[in-house]
Backbone as CSV, one residue per row, in Angstrom:
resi,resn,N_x,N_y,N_z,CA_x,CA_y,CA_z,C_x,C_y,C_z
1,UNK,3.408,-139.485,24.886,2.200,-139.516,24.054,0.987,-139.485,24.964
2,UNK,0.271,-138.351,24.976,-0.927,-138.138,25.876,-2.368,-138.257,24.456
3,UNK,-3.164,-139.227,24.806,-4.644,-139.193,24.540,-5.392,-138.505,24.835
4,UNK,-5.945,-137.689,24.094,-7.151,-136.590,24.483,-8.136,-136.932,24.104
5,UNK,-9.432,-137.571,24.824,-10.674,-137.731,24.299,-11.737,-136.988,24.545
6,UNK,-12.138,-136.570,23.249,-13.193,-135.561,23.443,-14.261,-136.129,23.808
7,UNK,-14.782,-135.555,24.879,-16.214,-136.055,25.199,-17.451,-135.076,24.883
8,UNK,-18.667,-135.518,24.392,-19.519,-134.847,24.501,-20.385,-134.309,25.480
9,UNK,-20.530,-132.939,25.213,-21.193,-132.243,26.341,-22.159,-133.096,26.815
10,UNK,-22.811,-133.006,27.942,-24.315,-133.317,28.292,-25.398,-132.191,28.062
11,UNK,-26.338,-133.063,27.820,-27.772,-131.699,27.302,-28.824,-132.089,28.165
12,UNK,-29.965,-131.096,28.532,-30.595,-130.788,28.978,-31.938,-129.964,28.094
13,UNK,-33.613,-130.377,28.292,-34.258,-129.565,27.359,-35.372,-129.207,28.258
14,UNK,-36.110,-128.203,28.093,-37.298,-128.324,28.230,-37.832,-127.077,27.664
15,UNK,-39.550,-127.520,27.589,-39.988,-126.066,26.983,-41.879,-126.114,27.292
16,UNK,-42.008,-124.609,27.115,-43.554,-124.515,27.797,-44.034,-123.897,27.037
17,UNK,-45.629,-123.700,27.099,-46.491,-123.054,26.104,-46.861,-121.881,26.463
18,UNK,-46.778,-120.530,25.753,-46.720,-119.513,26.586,-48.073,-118.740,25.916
19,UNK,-49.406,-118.147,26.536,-50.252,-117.413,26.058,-49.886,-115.989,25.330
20,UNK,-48.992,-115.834,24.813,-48.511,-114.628,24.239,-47.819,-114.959,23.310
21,UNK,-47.177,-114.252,22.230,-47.333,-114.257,20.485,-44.888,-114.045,20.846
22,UNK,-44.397,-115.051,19.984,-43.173,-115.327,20.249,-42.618,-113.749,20.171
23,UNK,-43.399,-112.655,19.506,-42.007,-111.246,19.260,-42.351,-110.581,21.061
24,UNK,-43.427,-110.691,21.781,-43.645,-110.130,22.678,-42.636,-111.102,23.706
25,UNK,-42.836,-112.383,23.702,-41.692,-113.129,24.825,-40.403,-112.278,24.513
26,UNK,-39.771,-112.328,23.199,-38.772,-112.113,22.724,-38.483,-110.668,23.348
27,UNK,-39.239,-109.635,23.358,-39.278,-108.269,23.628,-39.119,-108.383,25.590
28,UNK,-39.541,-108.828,26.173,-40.291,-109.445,27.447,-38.273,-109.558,27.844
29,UNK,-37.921,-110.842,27.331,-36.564,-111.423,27.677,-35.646,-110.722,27.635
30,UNK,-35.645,-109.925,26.473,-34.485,-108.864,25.877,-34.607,-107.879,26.667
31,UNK,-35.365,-107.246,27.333,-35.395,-105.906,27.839,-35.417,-106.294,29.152
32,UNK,-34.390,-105.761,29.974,-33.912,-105.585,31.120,-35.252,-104.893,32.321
33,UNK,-35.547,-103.996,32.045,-36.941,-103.405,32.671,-37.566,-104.344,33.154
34,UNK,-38.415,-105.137,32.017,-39.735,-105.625,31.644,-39.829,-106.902,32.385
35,UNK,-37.985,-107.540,32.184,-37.624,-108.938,32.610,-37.680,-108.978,34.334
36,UNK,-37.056,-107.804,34.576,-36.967,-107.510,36.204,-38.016,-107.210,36.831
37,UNK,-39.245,-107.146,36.138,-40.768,-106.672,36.996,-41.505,-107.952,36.837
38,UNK,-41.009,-109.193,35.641,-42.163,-110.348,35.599,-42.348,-110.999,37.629
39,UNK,-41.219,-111.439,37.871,-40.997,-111.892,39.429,-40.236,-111.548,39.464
40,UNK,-39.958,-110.058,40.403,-38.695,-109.769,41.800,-38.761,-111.247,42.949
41,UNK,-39.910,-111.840,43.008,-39.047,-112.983,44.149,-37.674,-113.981,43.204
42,UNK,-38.590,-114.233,42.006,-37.293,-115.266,41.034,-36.274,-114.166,40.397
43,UNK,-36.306,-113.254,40.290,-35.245,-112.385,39.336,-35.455,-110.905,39.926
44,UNK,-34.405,-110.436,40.567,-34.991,-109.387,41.002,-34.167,-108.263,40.073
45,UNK,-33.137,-108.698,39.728,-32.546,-107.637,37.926,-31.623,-107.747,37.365
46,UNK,-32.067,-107.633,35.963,-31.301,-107.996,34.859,-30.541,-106.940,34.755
47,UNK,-29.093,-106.845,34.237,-28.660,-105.676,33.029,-27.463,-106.210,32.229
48,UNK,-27.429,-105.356,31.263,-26.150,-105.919,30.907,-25.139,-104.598,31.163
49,UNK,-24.072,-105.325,31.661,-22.828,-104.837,32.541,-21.627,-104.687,30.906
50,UNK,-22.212,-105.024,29.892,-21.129,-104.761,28.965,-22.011,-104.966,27.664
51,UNK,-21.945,-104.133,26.603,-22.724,-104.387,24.841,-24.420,-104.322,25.653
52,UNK,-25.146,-104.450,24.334,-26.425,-103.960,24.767,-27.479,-105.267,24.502
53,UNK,-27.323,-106.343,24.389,-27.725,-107.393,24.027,-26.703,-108.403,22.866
54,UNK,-26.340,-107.896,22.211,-25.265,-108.555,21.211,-24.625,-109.363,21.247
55,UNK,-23.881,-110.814,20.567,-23.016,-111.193,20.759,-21.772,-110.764,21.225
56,UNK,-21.084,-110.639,22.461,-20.013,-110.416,22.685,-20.438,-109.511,24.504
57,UNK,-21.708,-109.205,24.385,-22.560,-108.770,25.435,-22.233,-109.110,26.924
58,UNK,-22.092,-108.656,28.033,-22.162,-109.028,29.124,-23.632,-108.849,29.873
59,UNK,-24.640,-109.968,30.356,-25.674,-109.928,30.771,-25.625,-110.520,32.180
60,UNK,-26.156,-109.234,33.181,-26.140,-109.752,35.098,-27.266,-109.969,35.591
61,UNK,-27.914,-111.231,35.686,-28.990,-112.020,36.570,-28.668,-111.747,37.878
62,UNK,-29.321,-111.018,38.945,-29.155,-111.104,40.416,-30.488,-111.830,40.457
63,UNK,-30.654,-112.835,41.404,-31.796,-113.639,41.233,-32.570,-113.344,42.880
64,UNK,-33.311,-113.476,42.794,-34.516,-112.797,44.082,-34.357,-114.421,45.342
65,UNK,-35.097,-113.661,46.151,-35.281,-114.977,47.446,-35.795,-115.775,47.311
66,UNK,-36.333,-116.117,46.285,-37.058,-117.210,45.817,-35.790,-118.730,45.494
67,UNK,-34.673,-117.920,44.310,-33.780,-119.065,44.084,-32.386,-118.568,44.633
68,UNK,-32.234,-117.603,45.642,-31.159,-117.113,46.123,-30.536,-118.113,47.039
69,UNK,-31.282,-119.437,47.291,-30.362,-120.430,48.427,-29.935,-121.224,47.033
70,UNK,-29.924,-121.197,45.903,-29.876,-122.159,45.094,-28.558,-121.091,44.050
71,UNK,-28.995,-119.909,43.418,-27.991,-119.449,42.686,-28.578,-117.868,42.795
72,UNK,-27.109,-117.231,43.301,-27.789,-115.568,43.975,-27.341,-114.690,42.553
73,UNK,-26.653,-115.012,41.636,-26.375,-114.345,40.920,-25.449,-115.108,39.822
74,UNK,-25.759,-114.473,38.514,-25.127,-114.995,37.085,-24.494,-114.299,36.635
75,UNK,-23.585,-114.245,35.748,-22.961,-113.295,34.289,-22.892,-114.279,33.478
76,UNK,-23.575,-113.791,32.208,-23.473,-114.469,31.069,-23.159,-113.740,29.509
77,UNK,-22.432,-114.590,29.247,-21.635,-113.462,27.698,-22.113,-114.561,26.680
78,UNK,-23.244,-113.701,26.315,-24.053,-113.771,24.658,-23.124,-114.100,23.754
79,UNK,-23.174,-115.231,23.681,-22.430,-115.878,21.891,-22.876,-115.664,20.927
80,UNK,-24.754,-116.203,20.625,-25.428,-115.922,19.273,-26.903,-115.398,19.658
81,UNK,-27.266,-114.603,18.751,-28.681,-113.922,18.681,-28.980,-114.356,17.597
82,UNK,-30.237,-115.018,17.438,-31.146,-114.941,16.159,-32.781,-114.228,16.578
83,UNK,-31.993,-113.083,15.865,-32.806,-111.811,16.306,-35.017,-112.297,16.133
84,UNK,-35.275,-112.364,17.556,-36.554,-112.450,17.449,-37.114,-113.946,18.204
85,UNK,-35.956,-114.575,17.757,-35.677,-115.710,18.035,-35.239,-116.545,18.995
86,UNK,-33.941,-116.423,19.065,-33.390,-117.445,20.373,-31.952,-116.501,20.450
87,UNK,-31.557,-116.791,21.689,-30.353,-116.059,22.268,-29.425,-117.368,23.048
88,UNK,-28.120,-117.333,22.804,-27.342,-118.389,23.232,-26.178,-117.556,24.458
89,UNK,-26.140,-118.205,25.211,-25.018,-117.879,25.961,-24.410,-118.307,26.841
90,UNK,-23.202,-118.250,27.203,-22.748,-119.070,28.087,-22.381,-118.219,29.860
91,UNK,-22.272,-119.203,30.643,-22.310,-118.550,32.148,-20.822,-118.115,32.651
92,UNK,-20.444,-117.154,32.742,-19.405,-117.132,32.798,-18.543,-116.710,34.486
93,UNK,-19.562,-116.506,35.295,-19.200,-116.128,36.426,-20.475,-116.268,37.232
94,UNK,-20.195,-116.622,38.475,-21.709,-116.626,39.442,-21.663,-118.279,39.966
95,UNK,-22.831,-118.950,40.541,-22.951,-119.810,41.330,-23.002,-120.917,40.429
96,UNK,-23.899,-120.798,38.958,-23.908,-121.728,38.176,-22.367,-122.153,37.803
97,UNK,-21.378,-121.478,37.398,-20.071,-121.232,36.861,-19.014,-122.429,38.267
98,UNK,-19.491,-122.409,39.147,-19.294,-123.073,40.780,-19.342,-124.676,40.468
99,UNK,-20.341,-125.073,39.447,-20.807,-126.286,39.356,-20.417,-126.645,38.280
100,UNK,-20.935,-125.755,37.055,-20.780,-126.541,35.703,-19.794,-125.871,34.869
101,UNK,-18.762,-126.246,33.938,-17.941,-125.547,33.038,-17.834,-126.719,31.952
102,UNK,-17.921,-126.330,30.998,-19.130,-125.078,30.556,-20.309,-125.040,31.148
103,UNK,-21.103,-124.421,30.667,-22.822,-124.096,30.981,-23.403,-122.969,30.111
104,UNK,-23.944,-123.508,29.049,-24.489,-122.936,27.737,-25.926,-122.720,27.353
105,UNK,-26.122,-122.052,27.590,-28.190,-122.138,27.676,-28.312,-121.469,26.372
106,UNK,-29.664,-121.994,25.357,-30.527,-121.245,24.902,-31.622,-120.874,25.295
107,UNK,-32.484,-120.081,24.932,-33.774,-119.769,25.507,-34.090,-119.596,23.635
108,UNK,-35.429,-120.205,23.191,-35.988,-119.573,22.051,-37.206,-119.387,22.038
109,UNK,-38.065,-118.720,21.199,-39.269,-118.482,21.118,-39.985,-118.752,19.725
110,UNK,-40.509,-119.715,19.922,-41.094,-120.476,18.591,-42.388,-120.326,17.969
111,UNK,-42.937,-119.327,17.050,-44.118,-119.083,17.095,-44.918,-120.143,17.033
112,UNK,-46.067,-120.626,17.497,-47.311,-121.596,17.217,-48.700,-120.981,16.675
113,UNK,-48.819,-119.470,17.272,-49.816,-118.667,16.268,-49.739,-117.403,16.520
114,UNK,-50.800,-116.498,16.402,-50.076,-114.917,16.428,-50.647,-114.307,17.718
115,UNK,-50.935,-115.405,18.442,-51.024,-115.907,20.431,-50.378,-116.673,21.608
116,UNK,-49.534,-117.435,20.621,-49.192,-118.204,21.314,-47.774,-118.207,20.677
117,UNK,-46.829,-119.114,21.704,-45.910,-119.324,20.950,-45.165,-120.572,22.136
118,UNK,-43.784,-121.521,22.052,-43.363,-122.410,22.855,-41.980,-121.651,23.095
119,UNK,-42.001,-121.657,24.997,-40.718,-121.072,24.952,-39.768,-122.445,25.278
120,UNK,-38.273,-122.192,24.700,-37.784,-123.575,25.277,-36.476,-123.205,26.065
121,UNK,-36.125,-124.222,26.806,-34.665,-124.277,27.753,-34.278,-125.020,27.226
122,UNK,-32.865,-124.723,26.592,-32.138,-125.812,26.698,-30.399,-125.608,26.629
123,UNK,-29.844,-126.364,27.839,-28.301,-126.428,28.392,-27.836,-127.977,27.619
124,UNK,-26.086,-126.777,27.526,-25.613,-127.897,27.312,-24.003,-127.868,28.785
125,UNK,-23.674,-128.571,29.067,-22.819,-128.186,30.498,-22.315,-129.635,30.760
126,UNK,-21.236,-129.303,31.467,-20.064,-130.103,32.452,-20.132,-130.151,33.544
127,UNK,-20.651,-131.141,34.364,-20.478,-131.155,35.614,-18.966,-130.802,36.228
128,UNK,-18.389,-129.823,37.461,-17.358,-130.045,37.702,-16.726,-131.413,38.676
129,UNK,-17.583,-131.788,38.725,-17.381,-133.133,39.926,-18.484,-134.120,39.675
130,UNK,-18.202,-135.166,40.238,-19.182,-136.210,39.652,-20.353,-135.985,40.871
131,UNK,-19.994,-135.073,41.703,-21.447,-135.011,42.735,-22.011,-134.061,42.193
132,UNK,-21.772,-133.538,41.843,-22.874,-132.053,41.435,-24.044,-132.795,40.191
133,UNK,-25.033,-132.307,40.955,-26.624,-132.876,39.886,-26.947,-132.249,39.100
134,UNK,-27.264,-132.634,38.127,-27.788,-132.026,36.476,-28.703,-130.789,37.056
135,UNK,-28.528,-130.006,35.860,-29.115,-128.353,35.864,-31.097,-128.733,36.050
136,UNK,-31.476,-129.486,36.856,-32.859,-129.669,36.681,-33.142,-128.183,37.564
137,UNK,-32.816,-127.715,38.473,-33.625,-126.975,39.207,-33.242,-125.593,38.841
138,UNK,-32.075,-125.562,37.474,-32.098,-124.414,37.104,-32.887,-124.190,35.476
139,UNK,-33.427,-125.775,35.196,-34.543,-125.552,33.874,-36.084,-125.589,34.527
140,UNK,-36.258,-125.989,35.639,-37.516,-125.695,35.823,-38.133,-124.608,36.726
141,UNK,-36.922,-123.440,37.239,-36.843,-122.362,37.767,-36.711,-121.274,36.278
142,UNK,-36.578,-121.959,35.267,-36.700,-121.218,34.004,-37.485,-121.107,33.244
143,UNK,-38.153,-122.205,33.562,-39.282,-122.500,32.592,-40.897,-122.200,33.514
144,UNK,-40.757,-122.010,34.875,-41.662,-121.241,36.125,-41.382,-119.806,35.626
145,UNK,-40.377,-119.325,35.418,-40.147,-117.812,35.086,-41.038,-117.763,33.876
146,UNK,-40.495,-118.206,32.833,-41.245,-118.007,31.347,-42.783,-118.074,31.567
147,UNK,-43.165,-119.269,32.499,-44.354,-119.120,32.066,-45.042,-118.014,32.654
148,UNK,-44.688,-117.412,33.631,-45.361,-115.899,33.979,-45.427,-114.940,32.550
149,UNK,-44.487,-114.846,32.051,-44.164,-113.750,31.116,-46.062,-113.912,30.512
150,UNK,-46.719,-114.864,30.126,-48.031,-115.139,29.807,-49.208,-114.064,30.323
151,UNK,-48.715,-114.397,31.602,-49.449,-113.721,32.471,-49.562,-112.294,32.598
152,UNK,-48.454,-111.816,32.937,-48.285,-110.854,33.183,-47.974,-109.795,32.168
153,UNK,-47.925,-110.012,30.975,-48.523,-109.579,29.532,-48.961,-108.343,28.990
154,UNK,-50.484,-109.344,30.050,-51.574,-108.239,30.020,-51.535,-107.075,31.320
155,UNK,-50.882,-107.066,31.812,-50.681,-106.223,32.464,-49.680,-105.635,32.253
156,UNK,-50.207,-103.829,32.470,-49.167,-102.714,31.849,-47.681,-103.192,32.924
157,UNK,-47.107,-103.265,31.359,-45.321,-103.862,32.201,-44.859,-102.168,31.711
């Protein structure tokens, strides 16, 4: 007779205020191009390696010299889209995948007006060892990314 106790994931949140209107973040995140020109030092390119955004999707983060001593590269397979909205997915290969299993991020975009909008992070993940430290330096290397998207906007992407 073996006991299985389910434990609950651990979570992680954060989120920032972004000078731009939630369908343009949304457009910004989703598109591979647009995402890979905000910072080549933090992200130097997105694609997806399988489906075109969709649930069931394969999406490849190679990440720039900026967080390349920290995590040089991701794959992540899209679980849920709420189109406009928020995108869920989990990490399925890469440096994060090294540390945490699971490791489940949303990213959403919440309108606040037809200028603004709040983008948010938020993981849910397993440490694989009791040394490995909570995803902080991969939500506030996310939430440094997002907030460019503001910026850089206004400039022809």
């Amino acid at each position: 007779w073996i006991e299985i106790k389910e434990r609950e994931m651990r979570g992680m949140k954060g989120e920032i205020l972004l000078n731009i209107s939630a369908e343009k973040a949304w457009e910004m995140y989703r598109d591979n191009d647009k995402i890979s020109r905000v910072n080549p030092q933090m992200l130097a390119k997105a694609e997806y390696i399988k489906g075109k955004g969709e649930p069931g999707s394969l999406r490849c983060f190679q990440l720039g010299p900026a967080l390349s001593n920290y995590v040089k590269q991701s794959i992540e397979k899209i679980e849920k889209v709420e189109e406009g909205r928020s995108v869920t997915y989990q990490v399925t290969d890469g440096d994060l995948k090294k540390m945490y299993n699971p490791y489940r991020v949303t990213f959403s975009f919440i309108p606040v007006s037809n200028e603004q909008c709040v983008a948010e992070w938020k993981a849910e993940y397993e440490p694989i060892a009791p040394t490995i430290p909570t995803p902080e330096k991969a939500r506030d290397a996310a939430l440094t990314f997002l907030k460019l998207f503001g910026k850089i906007e206004n400039q022809a992407l």
